[in-house]
């Protein structure tokens, strides 16, 4: 299919672009590069621009004869969303609705939407299946859910067909080692742990040691970014053959604590990780583990990189080769502890 990927220069977007191309799809990326990296999408055509630019969207849909959209472009930091909800409502909802308008006006009926486990809020049961109540605890989750909730109505009225994918904790990097995670600021556990291993950070703060979990630290379900990417391809192809609109969780179904992640990273890197035991980070649920049986049963999705060690190994390969992310070598500070 001819696919427009919004936010395709970001972490999950760029891995999805790669999997789409591998599967034989023609991809054009629309990214305003506020967070994304041009270097991450060297295999696809990149158009710099914003997803709320109607004229640009109309032009792209016509010029590339786009048949489907995979929509990543969004703001995605939980803490920032609490501090500044207006930015999240604007970027994640208002701009997304512009995209839907222009899609419908141009007869584009297939959408794969990048959603999040943050739509569930504090879990009532673990593992979390798709029918778990969705009660987001922050504007990030709330805005993703608001967009998701529009989709069935747009389906009924305008024939839009969509799959929303609710990711648990995306991690790892493409095994080829040339694309990976590069956020500024970096807030995610695995890249931060690996930056400590590289001596780019002095230590890692473990946020909370008094959770009701076996070792007191938070439990999360880490899913390899390439497995996430593969699910987008399956979702798109399912829509194209007439499957119904729906929502799927994406996780491995196994949870690891922060301390287990740190131990696995020490093992993979062969380096000690210095930690500071800090207080809880506001808004962090004790444990989040996906029930992802639905996408396995309906689309035949199977994670290939489903153990923590392999996930960290691929991330380590990326971070070791690119300690400063996509930035050039000449921008590195003098000491890198390799
Ligand atoms: N953590 C630390 N120290 C750090 C960073 C993280 O202890 O320096 C802990 C967190 O408290 C959490 C775990 O490591 O328990 C994972 O934290 P991340 O920040 O890597 O990921 P989150 O689980 O907070 O967030 C992820 C996605 C969000 C999404 C959320 C869904 O990154 O986009 O899951 O709940 F909203």
Coordinates of C-alpha atoms and ligand atoms in Angstrom, one line a residue:
X1 CA 0.0 0.0 0.0
X2 CA 1.0 3.6 -0.3
X3 CA 1.2 4.8 3.3
X4 CA 1.7 8.2 5.0
X5 CA 3.5 7.8 8.4
X6 CA 3.1 10.9 10.5
X7 CA 5.8 11.3 13.2
X8 CA 7.7 8.6 11.3
X9 CA 11.1 10.1 12.2
X10 CA 10.5 9.3 15.9
X11 CA 11.6 6.2 17.8
X12 CA 8.7 3.9 17.2
X13 CA 7.8 5.6 14.0
X14 CA 11.2 5.1 12.4
X15 CA 11.2 1.4 13.3
X16 CA 7.7 1.0 11.8
X17 CA 8.8 2.8 8.6
X18 CA 11.5 0.2 8.3
X19 CA 9.1 -2.7 8.8
X20 CA 6.6 -1.3 6.3
X21 CA 9.3 -0.9 3.6
X22 CA 10.5 -4.4 4.3
X23 CA 7.0 -5.7 3.8
X24 CA 6.9 -4.0 0.4
X25 CA 4.8 -0.9 1.2
X26 CA 5.6 2.5 -0.2
X27 CA 6.1 5.0 2.6
X28 CA 6.2 8.8 2.8
X29 CA 7.0 10.3 6.2
X30 CA 5.5 13.5 7.5
X31 CA 7.4 14.8 10.6
X32 CA 8.0 18.3 11.9
X33 CA 11.3 17.1 13.4
X34 CA 10.4 18.7 16.8
X35 CA 11.4 15.4 18.3
X36 CA 12.2 13.1 15.4
X37 CA 15.5 12.6 13.5
X38 CA 16.0 12.9 9.8
X39 CA 18.8 10.3 10.0
X40 CA 16.2 7.8 11.4
X41 CA 14.3 7.6 8.1
X42 CA 17.0 7.6 5.4
X43 CA 15.1 4.7 3.6
X44 CA 11.9 6.7 3.1
X45 CA 10.9 10.0 1.6
X46 CA 10.7 12.6 4.4
X47 CA 8.5 15.6 4.2
X48 CA 9.1 18.2 6.9
X49 CA 5.9 19.6 8.1
X50 CA 3.1 19.5 10.6
X51 CA 0.2 17.1 10.8
X52 CA -2.2 20.1 11.3
X53 CA -1.2 21.7 7.9
X54 CA -4.2 21.0 5.8
X55 CA -2.8 22.2 2.6
X56 CA 0.3 20.1 3.0
X57 CA -1.7 17.0 3.8
X58 CA -4.0 17.5 0.8
X59 CA -0.9 17.9 -1.4
X60 CA 0.7 14.8 0.0
X61 CA -2.4 12.6 -0.2
X62 CA -2.7 13.6 -3.9
X63 CA 0.9 13.6 -4.9
X64 CA 1.7 10.2 -3.3
X65 CA -1.8 8.7 -3.9
X66 CA -1.9 7.7 -0.2
X67 CA -4.2 4.8 0.7
X68 CA -3.5 4.6 4.4
X69 CA -2.1 6.6 7.3
X70 CA -0.1 5.4 10.3
X71 CA -0.4 8.2 12.9
X72 CA 2.4 8.6 15.4
X73 CA 2.9 12.4 15.5
X74 CA 2.1 13.4 19.1
X75 CA 3.5 14.6 22.4
X76 CA 4.3 11.7 24.7
X77 CA 5.8 12.7 28.1
X78 CA 3.5 11.9 31.0
X79 CA 5.0 14.5 33.4
X80 CA 5.0 17.3 30.8
X81 CA 1.4 16.5 30.0
X82 CA 0.4 17.1 33.6
X83 CA 2.3 20.4 33.7
X84 CA 0.9 21.6 30.3
X85 CA -2.2 19.8 29.3
X86 CA -3.1 22.4 26.7
X87 CA -0.1 21.3 24.6
X88 CA -1.3 17.7 24.8
X89 CA -4.9 18.4 23.9
X90 CA -3.7 20.6 21.0
X91 CA -1.0 18.2 19.6
X92 CA -2.7 14.9 20.3
X93 CA -6.3 15.7 19.8
X94 CA -6.9 18.9 17.8
X95 CA -4.2 18.2 15.3
X96 CA -5.2 14.5 15.0
X97 CA -8.7 15.6 14.2
X98 CA -7.4 17.8 11.4
X99 CA -5.7 14.8 10.0
X100 CA -8.9 12.8 10.1
X101 CA -10.8 15.6 8.4
X102 CA -8.4 15.7 5.5
X103 CA -8.2 11.9 5.3
X104 CA -12.0 11.7 4.9
X105 CA -12.2 14.6 2.5
X106 CA -9.6 12.7 0.3
X107 CA -11.3 9.3 0.6
X108 CA -8.5 7.7 2.7
X109 CA -10.2 5.2 4.9
X110 CA -7.5 3.2 6.7
X111 CA -5.8 4.4 9.8
X112 CA -3.4 2.7 12.3
X113 CA -3.2 4.8 15.5
X114 CA -0.3 4.9 17.9
X115 CA -1.9 4.7 21.3
X116 CA -0.7 3.8 24.8
X117 CA -1.2 1.7 27.9
X118 CA -1.6 5.1 29.7
X119 CA -5.2 5.0 28.6
X120 CA -5.9 2.5 31.3
X121 CA -4.6 4.5 34.3
X122 CA -4.1 2.7 37.6
X123 CA -4.8 -1.0 36.8
X124 CA -7.6 -2.8 38.6
X125 CA -6.3 -6.3 37.5
X126 CA -3.1 -7.6 35.9
X127 CA -2.6 -8.5 33.1
X128 CA -4.5 -5.6 31.5
X129 CA -6.8 -6.7 28.7
X130 CA -8.4 -4.4 26.2
X131 CA -11.7 -4.4 28.0
X132 CA -10.1 -3.2 31.2
X133 CA -11.7 0.2 32.2
X134 CA -9.9 3.1 30.5
X135 CA -9.5 5.8 33.2
X136 CA -6.4 7.7 32.3
X137 CA -4.5 9.3 35.1
X138 CA -2.8 12.0 33.1
X139 CA -3.5 14.3 30.1
X140 CA -1.2 12.2 27.9
X141 CA -3.4 9.1 28.4
X142 CA -6.5 11.2 28.3
X143 CA -5.7 12.8 24.9
X144 CA -4.8 9.5 23.4
X145 CA -8.0 8.0 24.6
X146 CA -10.1 11.0 23.4
X147 CA -8.7 10.5 19.9
X148 CA -9.3 6.7 20.0
X149 CA -12.8 7.3 21.1
X150 CA -13.5 9.5 18.1
X151 CA -12.6 6.6 15.7
X152 CA -15.6 4.3 16.0
X153 CA -17.9 7.3 15.4
X154 CA -15.9 8.4 12.3
X155 CA -16.1 4.8 11.2
X156 CA -19.9 4.7 11.4
X157 CA -20.5 8.1 9.8
X158 CA -17.7 8.3 7.3
X159 CA -16.5 4.8 6.7
X160 CA -13.1 5.3 8.4
X161 CA -11.5 1.9 9.4
X162 CA -9.0 2.0 12.1
X163 CA -6.8 0.0 14.5
X164 CA -5.5 1.6 17.7
X165 CA -2.4 0.0 19.2
X166 CA -1.9 0.5 22.9
X167 CA 1.8 0.1 23.6
X168 CA 3.2 -0.9 27.0
X169 CA 6.9 0.0 27.4
X170 CA 8.6 0.3 24.1
X171 CA 12.3 -0.6 24.3
X172 CA 15.3 -1.9 22.3
X173 CA 16.5 -1.0 18.9
X174 CA 16.6 -2.4 15.4
X175 CA 19.1 -5.3 15.4
X176 CA 21.0 -3.7 12.5
X177 CA 22.1 -1.1 15.1
X178 CA 21.6 2.0 12.9
X179 CA 18.4 3.3 14.4
X180 CA 17.3 3.4 18.0
X181 CA 16.1 5.5 20.9
X182 CA 17.2 9.1 21.0
X183 CA 14.9 11.4 23.1
X184 CA 15.7 14.8 24.4
X185 CA 15.2 14.9 27.3
X186 CA 15.6 11.1 27.9
X187 CA 13.2 9.9 30.6
X188 CA 12.9 6.2 29.9
X189 CA 14.5 3.6 32.1
X190 CA 16.5 1.4 29.7
X191 CA 18.3 4.2 27.8
X192 CA 19.1 5.9 31.1
X193 CA 20.5 2.7 32.5
X194 CA 22.7 2.3 29.4
X195 CA 23.9 5.9 29.7
X196 CA 25.1 5.1 33.2
X197 CA 26.9 2.1 31.8
X198 CA 28.6 4.3 29.3
X199 CA 29.6 6.8 32.0
X200 CA 27.4 9.5 30.3
X201 CA 25.4 9.8 33.6
X202 CA 26.9 9.3 37.0
X203 CA 24.0 7.2 38.3
X204 CA 20.4 6.1 37.9
X205 CA 17.6 7.2 40.3
X206 CA 15.4 4.2 41.1
X207 CA 12.0 5.8 41.5
X208 CA 10.4 4.1 44.5
X209 CA 11.5 1.1 46.5
X210 CA 8.3 0.7 48.6
X211 CA 5.8 -0.5 45.9
X212 CA 3.8 -3.6 46.7
X213 CA 6.0 -5.7 44.4
X214 CA 8.4 -8.5 45.3
X215 CA 11.5 -6.2 45.3
X216 CA 9.6 -2.9 46.0
X217 CA 10.4 -1.3 42.6
X218 CA 7.9 -0.8 39.8
X219 CA 7.1 -3.6 37.3
X220 CA 6.6 -2.9 33.6
X221 CA 6.1 -4.9 30.4
X222 CA 9.0 -4.1 28.0
X223 CA 8.3 -4.8 24.4
X224 CA 10.8 -4.7 21.6
X225 CA 10.3 -1.7 19.2
X226 CA 10.7 -4.0 16.2
X227 CA 7.9 -6.2 17.5
X228 CA 5.8 -3.1 18.0
X229 CA 6.6 -2.0 14.4
X230 CA 5.6 -5.4 13.0
X231 CA 2.2 -5.1 14.7
X232 CA 1.6 -1.9 12.7
X233 CA 2.2 -3.7 9.5
X234 CA -0.1 -6.5 10.5
X235 CA -2.8 -4.0 11.5
X236 CA -2.6 -2.1 8.3
X237 CA -2.7 -5.3 6.2
X238 CA -5.7 -6.5 8.2
X239 CA -7.6 -3.3 7.5
X240 CA -6.8 -3.6 3.8
X241 CA -8.4 -7.1 3.6
X242 CA -11.6 -5.9 5.3
X243 CA -11.0 -6.7 9.0
X244 CA -13.0 -4.7 11.4
X245 CA -11.9 -1.6 13.3
X246 CA -10.6 -2.4 16.8
X247 CA -8.1 -1.8 19.6
X248 CA -5.1 -4.0 20.5
X249 CA -2.7 -4.1 23.4
X250 CA 1.0 -4.6 22.6
X251 CA 3.2 -6.1 25.3
X252 CA 5.0 -9.4 26.0
X253 CA 2.7 -10.3 28.9
X254 CA 5.6 -10.5 31.4
X255 CA 6.6 -7.9 33.9
X256 CA 10.1 -6.9 35.1
X257 CA 10.9 -4.7 38.0
X258 CA 13.2 -1.7 37.7
X259 CA 15.8 -3.6 39.8
X260 CA 15.5 -6.6 37.4
X261 CA 16.1 -4.3 34.5
X262 CA 19.2 -2.9 36.1
X263 CA 20.6 -6.4 36.9
X264 CA 19.9 -7.5 33.3
X265 CA 21.7 -4.4 32.0
X266 CA 24.7 -5.1 34.2
X267 CA 24.8 -8.6 32.8
X268 CA 24.5 -7.5 29.2
X269 CA 27.0 -4.7 29.4
X270 CA 29.4 -6.3 31.8
X271 CA 29.5 -2.9 33.7
X272 CA 28.2 -2.0 37.1
X273 CA 25.3 0.5 37.2
X274 CA 25.4 2.9 40.1
X275 CA 22.0 3.6 41.5
X276 CA 20.5 6.1 43.9
X277 CA 17.3 5.0 45.6
X278 CA 14.9 7.9 45.2
X279 CA 11.3 8.5 46.1
X280 CA 8.3 7.5 43.9
X281 CA 7.8 9.4 40.7
X282 CA 4.3 10.9 40.8
X283 CA 1.7 9.0 38.7
X284 CA 3.7 5.8 38.3
X285 CA 1.4 2.7 38.8
X286 CA 3.1 -0.2 40.8
X287 CA 2.8 -2.7 38.0
X288 CA 1.7 -2.6 34.3
X289 CA 1.6 -5.9 32.4
X290 CA -0.2 -6.4 29.1
X291 CA -2.7 -9.0 28.2
X292 CA -1.9 -9.2 24.5
X293 CA -3.8 -12.3 23.5
X294 CA -6.2 -10.5 21.3
X295 CA -3.7 -9.4 18.6
X296 CA -2.1 -12.8 18.7
X297 CA -5.4 -14.6 18.2
X298 CA -6.8 -12.2 15.6
X299 CA -3.7 -11.1 13.6
X300 CA -1.2 -13.8 14.4
X301 CA 1.2 -11.3 16.0
X302 CA 4.1 -13.0 17.8
X303 CA 6.8 -11.1 19.5
X304 CA 10.3 -12.2 18.3
X305 CA 12.4 -10.4 20.9
X306 CA 10.4 -11.3 23.9
X307 CA 13.0 -11.7 26.6
X308 CA 14.4 -8.8 28.5
X309 CA 18.0 -9.6 27.9
X310 CA 17.6 -9.6 24.1
X311 CA 15.7 -6.3 24.3
X312 CA 18.5 -4.7 26.3
X313 CA 21.2 -6.3 24.1
X314 CA 19.8 -4.5 21.0
X315 CA 19.5 -1.2 22.9
X316 CA 23.1 -1.6 24.1
X317 CA 24.3 -2.2 20.6
X318 CA 22.6 1.1 19.5
X319 CA 23.7 3.2 22.5
X320 CA 27.3 1.9 22.4
X321 CA 27.6 2.8 18.7
X322 CA 25.7 6.1 19.1
X323 CA 26.3 7.4 22.7
X324 CA 25.0 10.8 21.7
X325 CA 22.2 9.4 19.6
X326 CA 21.9 10.7 16.0
X327 CA 24.3 13.6 16.8
X328 CA 27.6 13.6 15.1
X329 CA 30.9 12.5 16.7
X330 CA 32.2 16.1 16.8
X331 CA 29.4 17.1 19.2
X332 CA 30.5 14.5 21.8
X333 CA 31.9 15.8 25.1
X334 CA 35.5 14.8 25.7
X335 CA 35.0 11.6 27.8
X336 CA 32.9 8.6 26.9
X337 CA 33.4 5.7 29.2
X338 CA 33.8 3.0 26.6
Ligands
LIG1 N1 12.3 4.7 36.2 C1 13.2 4.8 37.2 N2 14.2 5.7 37.0 C2 14.3 6.5 35.9 C3 13.3 6.3 34.9 C4 12.3 5.4 35.1 O1 13.2 4.2 38.3 O2 15.2 7.3 35.8 C5 11.2 3.7 36.4 C6 9.8 4.3 36.4 O3 9.5 4.8 37.7 C7 9.0 3.2 35.9 C8 9.9 2.4 35.0 O4 11.2 2.8 35.4 O5 8.6 2.4 37.0 C9 9.7 2.6 33.6 O6 9.7 4.0 33.4 P1 9.7 4.7 31.9 O7 9.8 6.2 32.2 O8 10.8 4.1 31.1 O9 8.3 4.3 31.3 P2 6.9 4.5 31.9 O10 6.4 3.2 32.4 O11 6.8 5.6 32.8 O12 6.1 5.1 30.6 C10 5.8 4.3 29.5 C11 5.8 5.1 28.3 C12 4.8 6.2 28.4 C13 3.4 5.6 28.7 C14 3.5 4.7 29.9 C15 2.2 4.0 30.0 O13 7.1 5.6 28.1 O14 4.7 6.9 27.1 O15 4.5 3.7 29.7 O16 1.9 3.9 31.4 F1 2.5 6.6 28.9

